[in-house]
PDB file of C-alpha atoms in Angstrom:
ATOM      1  CA  MET W  18      40.612-101.852-184.581  1.00 38.00           C
ATOM      2  CA  LYS W  19      39.908-102.129-180.880  1.00 43.00           C
ATOM      3  CA  ASN W  20      36.598-101.116-179.388  1.00 42.00           C
ATOM      4  CA  SER W  21      36.387 -97.689-177.834  1.00 46.00           C
ATOM      5  CA  SER W  22      34.951 -96.870-174.452  1.00 50.00           C
ATOM      6  CA  ILE W  23      32.175 -94.675-175.867  1.00 60.00           C
ATOM      7  CA  PHE W  24      31.136 -97.303-178.452  1.00 64.00           C
ATOM      8  CA  PRO W  25      32.009-100.542-176.597  1.00 56.00           C
ATOM      9  CA  ARG W  26      29.956-102.989-178.684  1.00 60.00           C
ATOM     10  CA  THR W  27      30.385-101.497-182.142  1.00 66.00           C
ATOM     11  CA  ARG W  28      33.354-101.482-184.472  1.00 78.00           C
ATOM     12  CA  ILE W  29      33.466 -98.020-185.955  1.00 83.00           C
ATOM     13  CA  PRO W  30      35.402 -97.711-189.236  1.00 87.00           C
ATOM     14  CA  LYS W  31      38.259 -95.201-189.201  1.00 89.00           C
ATOM     15  CA  ASN W  32      37.030 -93.275-192.239  1.00 93.00           C
ATOM     16  CA  GLY W  33      33.581 -92.632-193.568  1.00 93.00           C
ATOM     17  CA  VAL W  34      30.456 -90.592-193.845  1.00 95.00           C
ATOM     18  CA  TYR W  35      27.954 -90.076-191.051  1.00 96.00           C
ATOM     19  CA  THR W  36      24.591 -88.511-190.433  1.00 96.00           C
ATOM     20  CA  LEU W  37      23.571 -87.391-186.968  1.00 97.00           C
ATOM     21  CA  ILE W  38      19.885 -87.540-186.131  1.00 97.00           C
ATOM     22  CA  MET W  39      19.052 -84.874-183.566  1.00 97.00           C
ATOM     23  CA  PHE W  40      15.885 -83.878-181.767  1.00 97.00           C
ATOM     24  CA  VAL W  41      14.949 -80.367-180.668  1.00 98.00           C
ATOM     25  CA  PRO W  42      12.146 -80.791-178.066  1.00 97.00           C
ATOM     26  CA  TYR W  43      10.582 -77.349-178.519  1.00 97.00           C
ATOM     27  CA  GLU W  44      11.125 -74.276-180.661  1.00 97.00           C
ATOM     28  CA  LYS W  45      14.435 -72.688-179.724  1.00 97.00           C
ATOM     29  CA  ARG W  46      16.612 -69.777-180.683  1.00 97.00           C
ATOM     30  CA  ILE W  47      20.293 -70.731-180.685  1.00 97.00           C
ATOM     31  CA  GLU W  48      23.311 -68.647-181.608  1.00 96.00           C
ATOM     32  CA  ILE W  49      25.257 -70.417-184.353  1.00 96.00           C
ATOM     33  CA  GLY W  50      28.667 -68.711-184.457  1.00 92.00           C
ATOM     34  CA  LYS W  51      29.048 -66.139-187.231  1.00 91.00           C
ATOM     35  CA  ILE W  52      25.660 -67.100-188.704  1.00 92.00           C
ATOM     36  CA  GLY W  53      24.069 -65.546-185.612  1.00 95.00           C
ATOM     37  CA  VAL W  54      20.942 -66.391-183.653  1.00 97.00           C
ATOM     38  CA  GLN W  55      18.725 -68.833-185.518  1.00 97.00           C
ATOM     39  CA  ASN W  56      15.276 -70.256-184.929  1.00 97.00           C
ATOM     40  CA  PHE W  57      15.011 -74.053-184.660  1.00 98.00           C
ATOM     41  CA  PRO W  58      11.458 -75.419-184.810  1.00 97.00           C
ATOM     42  CA  LYS W  59      10.644 -78.459-182.685  1.00 98.00           C
ATOM     43  CA  GLY W  60      11.462 -81.692-184.453  1.00 97.00           C
ATOM     44  CA  TYR W  61      14.067 -83.971-185.979  1.00 97.00           C
ATOM     45  CA  TYR W  62      17.172 -82.790-187.814  1.00 98.00           C
ATOM     46  CA  ALA W  63      19.801 -84.622-189.856  1.00 97.00           C
ATOM     47  CA  TYR W  64      23.375 -83.359-190.118  1.00 97.00           C
ATOM     48  CA  THR W  65      25.722 -85.090-192.568  1.00 96.00           C
ATOM     49  CA  GLY W  66      29.503 -84.955-192.458  1.00 94.00           C
ATOM     50  CA  SER W  67      32.642 -86.888-193.358  1.00 92.00           C
ATOM     51  CA  ALA W  68      35.578 -88.035-191.274  1.00 91.00           C
ATOM     52  CA  LEU W  69      38.660 -89.108-193.191  1.00 89.00           C
ATOM     53  CA  GLY W  70      41.495 -88.731-190.712  1.00 83.00           C
ATOM     54  CA  LYS W  71      43.088 -90.141-187.585  1.00 83.00           C
ATOM     55  CA  GLY W  72      42.349 -89.607-183.912  1.00 75.00           C
ATOM     56  CA  ALA W  73      39.922 -86.727-183.420  1.00 75.00           C
ATOM     57  CA  LEU W  74      39.426 -86.561-187.201  1.00 84.00           C
ATOM     58  CA  SER W  75      38.348 -90.210-187.441  1.00 89.00           C
ATOM     59  CA  LEU W  76      34.680 -91.235-187.464  1.00 92.00           C
ATOM     60  CA  GLU W  77      34.869 -92.253-183.821  1.00 90.00           C
ATOM     61  CA  GLY W  78      36.569 -88.996-182.860  1.00 91.00           C
ATOM     62  CA  ARG W  79      34.153 -86.854-184.812  1.00 92.00           C
ATOM     63  CA  ILE W  80      31.003 -88.544-183.487  1.00 93.00           C
ATOM     64  CA  SER W  81      32.366 -88.523-179.928  1.00 92.00           C
ATOM     65  CA  ARG W  82      32.897 -84.769-180.252  1.00 93.00           C
ATOM     66  CA  HIS W  83      29.324 -84.249-181.448  1.00 94.00           C
ATOM     67  CA  LEU W  84      28.020 -86.096-178.385  1.00 94.00           C
ATOM     68  CA  ARG W  85      29.890 -83.900-175.895  1.00 94.00           C
ATOM     69  CA  LYS W  86      28.059 -80.866-174.552  1.00 95.00           C
ATOM     70  CA  ASP W  87      31.215 -79.275-173.147  1.00 95.00           C
ATOM     71  CA  LYS W  88      33.506 -78.436-176.074  1.00 95.00           C
ATOM     72  CA  ARG W  89      35.145 -75.521-177.800  1.00 94.00           C
ATOM     73  CA  LYS W  90      32.693 -74.409-180.464  1.00 95.00           C
ATOM     74  CA  ARG W  91      34.480 -74.284-183.818  1.00 92.00           C
ATOM     75  CA  TRP W  92      31.914 -75.461-186.357  1.00 92.00           C
ATOM     76  CA  HIS W  93      28.219 -74.710-186.837  1.00 95.00           C
ATOM     77  CA  ILE W  94      27.225 -78.185-185.627  1.00 96.00           C
ATOM     78  CA  ASP W  95      29.102 -77.595-182.342  1.00 96.00           C
ATOM     79  CA  PHE W  96      26.708 -74.780-181.429  1.00 97.00           C
ATOM     80  CA  LEU W  97      23.640 -76.913-182.094  1.00 97.00           C
ATOM     81  CA  SER W  98      24.873 -80.186-180.573  1.00 97.00           C
ATOM     82  CA  ALA W  99      26.205 -78.427-177.440  1.00 97.00           C
ATOM     83  CA  ASP W 100      22.830 -76.915-176.586  1.00 97.00           C
ATOM     84  CA  ARG W 101      21.551 -78.540-173.373  1.00 96.00           C
ATOM     85  CA  ASP W 102      18.112 -79.264-174.840  1.00 97.00           C
ATOM     86  CA  VAL W 103      19.207 -80.683-178.193  1.00 97.00           C
ATOM     87  CA  LYS W 104      19.641 -84.473-178.173  1.00 96.00           C
ATOM     88  CA  VAL W 105      21.755 -86.452-180.623  1.00 96.00           C
ATOM     89  CA  ILE W 106      19.647 -89.599-180.719  1.00 94.00           C
ATOM     90  CA  SER W 107      21.388 -91.614-183.460  1.00 94.00           C
ATOM     91  CA  ALA W 108      24.239 -91.643-185.902  1.00 94.00           C
ATOM     92  CA  LEU W 109      24.162 -93.456-189.221  1.00 95.00           C
ATOM     93  CA  VAL W 110      27.670 -94.417-190.309  1.00 95.00           C
ATOM     94  CA  ALA W 111      29.143 -95.911-193.481  1.00 94.00           C
ATOM     95  CA  SER W 112      32.753 -96.721-194.273  1.00 92.00           C
ATOM     96  CA  THR W 113      34.352 -94.847-197.180  1.00 91.00           C
ATOM     97  CA  ASN W 114      37.672 -93.256-198.071  1.00 89.00           C
ATOM     98  CA  GLU W 115      35.977 -90.586-200.187  1.00 88.00           C
ATOM     99  CA  LYS W 116      34.144 -87.418-199.181  1.00 88.00           C
ATOM    100  CA  MET W 117      30.540 -88.466-199.715  1.00 91.00           C
ATOM    101  CA  GLU W 118      28.797 -86.023-197.416  1.00 93.00           C
ATOM    102  CA  CYS W 119      27.350 -83.900-200.243  1.00 94.00           C
ATOM    103  CA  GLU W 120      26.114 -86.933-202.152  1.00 94.00           C
ATOM    104  CA  ILE W 121      24.445 -88.407-199.040  1.00 95.00           C
ATOM    105  CA  ASN W 122      23.061 -85.040-197.944  1.00 95.00           C
ATOM    106  CA  GLN W 123      21.525 -84.311-201.368  1.00 95.00           C
ATOM    107  CA  TYR W 124      20.056 -87.814-201.548  1.00 95.00           C
ATOM    108  CA  LEU W 125      18.443 -87.471-198.098  1.00 96.00           C
ATOM    109  CA  HIS W 126      17.205 -83.969-198.913  1.00 95.00           C
ATOM    110  CA  GLU W 127      15.330 -85.252-201.971  1.00 95.00           C
ATOM    111  CA  LYS W 128      14.259 -88.647-200.635  1.00 94.00           C
ATOM    112  CA  MET W 129      12.986 -87.311-197.288  1.00 94.00           C
ATOM    113  CA  TYR W 130      11.422 -84.129-198.717  1.00 94.00           C
ATOM    114  CA  ALA W 131      13.485 -82.356-196.075  1.00 96.00           C
ATOM    115  CA  ALA W 132      13.628 -78.605-195.553  1.00 96.00           C
ATOM    116  CA  ILE W 133      16.812 -76.576-195.284  1.00 96.00           C
ATOM    117  CA  PRO W 134      16.413 -74.706-191.986  1.00 95.00           C
ATOM    118  CA  ILE W 135      19.567 -72.547-192.227  1.00 94.00           C
ATOM    119  CA  LEU W 136      21.426 -71.805-195.432  1.00 92.00           C
ATOM    120  CA  GLU W 137      25.145 -72.686-195.438  1.00 90.00           C
ATOM    121  CA  PHE W 138      24.960 -74.550-192.102  1.00 92.00           C
ATOM    122  CA  GLY W 139      27.936 -76.912-191.993  1.00 90.00           C
ATOM    123  CA  SER W 140      28.639 -76.487-195.678  1.00 81.00           C
ATOM    124  CA  SER W 141      31.313 -73.822-195.887  1.00 74.00           C
ATOM    125  CA  ASP W 142      33.572 -76.238-197.814  1.00 74.00           C
ATOM    126  CA  CYS W 143      30.729 -77.704-199.899  1.00 79.00           C
ATOM    127  CA  LYS W 144      31.596 -78.085-203.575  1.00 79.00           C
ATOM    128  CA  LYS W 145      28.201 -79.326-204.754  1.00 85.00           C
ATOM    129  CA  ARG W 146      25.938 -76.440-203.696  1.00 86.00           C
ATOM    130  CA  CYS W 147      23.982 -78.386-201.103  1.00 90.00           C
ATOM    131  CA  GLY W 148      22.666 -75.206-199.524  1.00 91.00           C
ATOM    132  CA  SER W 149      23.137 -76.726-196.069  1.00 95.00           C
ATOM    133  CA  HIS W 150      24.334 -79.960-194.497  1.00 95.00           C
ATOM    134  CA  LEU W 151      21.618 -79.636-191.850  1.00 97.00           C
ATOM    135  CA  LEU W 152      18.148 -80.834-192.839  1.00 97.00           C
ATOM    136  CA  TYR W 153      14.866 -80.392-190.989  1.00 98.00           C
ATOM    137  CA  LEU W 154      12.695 -83.528-191.047  1.00 97.00           C
ATOM    138  CA  GLY W 155       9.635 -82.467-189.036  1.00 96.00           C
ATOM    139  CA  CYS W 156       8.094 -83.925-185.880  1.00 95.00           C
ATOM    140  CA  ASP W 157       6.885 -87.375-186.971  1.00 92.00           C
ATOM    141  CA  GLU W 158       8.711 -90.053-184.910  1.00 88.00           C
ATOM    142  CA  GLY W 159       8.550 -92.375-187.925  1.00 91.00           C
ATOM    143  CA  VAL W 160      10.990 -90.121-189.746  1.00 90.00           C
ATOM    144  CA  VAL W 161      13.940 -91.789-187.980  1.00 88.00           C
ATOM    145  CA  ARG W 162      12.966 -95.188-189.416  1.00 92.00           C
ATOM    146  CA  LYS W 163      12.391 -93.670-192.875  1.00 94.00           C
ATOM    147  CA  LEU W 164      15.733 -91.848-192.755  1.00 93.00           C
ATOM    148  CA  THR W 165      17.551 -95.050-191.780  1.00 92.00           C
ATOM    149  CA  LYS W 166      15.856 -96.939-194.634  1.00 93.00           C
ATOM    150  CA  SER W 167      16.806 -94.228-197.157  1.00 93.00           C
ATOM    151  CA  TYR W 168      20.380 -94.133-195.888  1.00 91.00           C
ATOM    152  CA  LYS W 169      20.687 -97.900-196.260  1.00 92.00           C
ATOM    153  CA  GLU W 170      19.362 -97.680-199.831  1.00 92.00           C
ATOM    154  CA  LYS W 171      22.199 -95.288-200.604  1.00 91.00           C
ATOM    155  CA  VAL W 172      25.143 -96.906-198.770  1.00 91.00           C
ATOM    156  CA  GLY W 173      24.100-100.567-198.733  1.00 88.00           C
ATOM    157  CA  ASP W 174      24.493-103.205-196.063  1.00 84.00           C
ATOM    158  CA  ASP W 175      27.610-101.615-194.559  1.00 85.00           C
ATOM    159  CA  LEU W 176      25.414 -99.177-192.636  1.00 91.00           C
ATOM    160  CA  ILE W 177      26.163 -98.955-188.913  1.00 91.00           C
ATOM    161  CA  ILE W 178      23.431 -97.538-186.693  1.00 90.00           C
ATOM    162  CA  LEU W 179      24.464 -96.022-183.375  1.00 91.00           C
ATOM    163  CA  ASN W 180      21.628 -95.219-180.966  1.00 89.00           C
ATOM    164  CA  PHE W 181      22.213 -92.993-177.955  1.00 87.00           C
ATOM    165  CA  ARG W 182      20.111 -92.788-174.804  1.00 73.00           C
ATOM    166  CA  PHE W 183      20.132 -89.640-172.707  1.00 59.00           C
TER     167      PHE W 183
END
């Protein structure tokens, strides 16, 4: 696999599971497609998804899409990640050929004592009744380190950490 221009120093696996770590700098109301206008308290959020395809459906394609502010909004996460004030600060990535997003999401929900801010956010195809694939983690900056540690406990040493600076 050759390095991409957006991730020049990191080899991103083609398939896998990922969790975006996002920061909302102050309480905001954002319209989330058919869910409608929702309140987002200030703080850190984790969104977990899978990418098991080629091109735009690969891990690299999916994460690149989440980083773009200018995009056609198709999924719940597009509305949140496209907001000018919301920052995607990191992505935790693990290689897999299986859909593990529910398993990872449920593990992080329990381990991090996370809140579900919006029911059914990003989980319209969820088979394991996650409630939401978006978790609210609060305002403590240390939560990013704790989330990364918990993620590594679940996926092992294959964890790739992508940090973004905006």
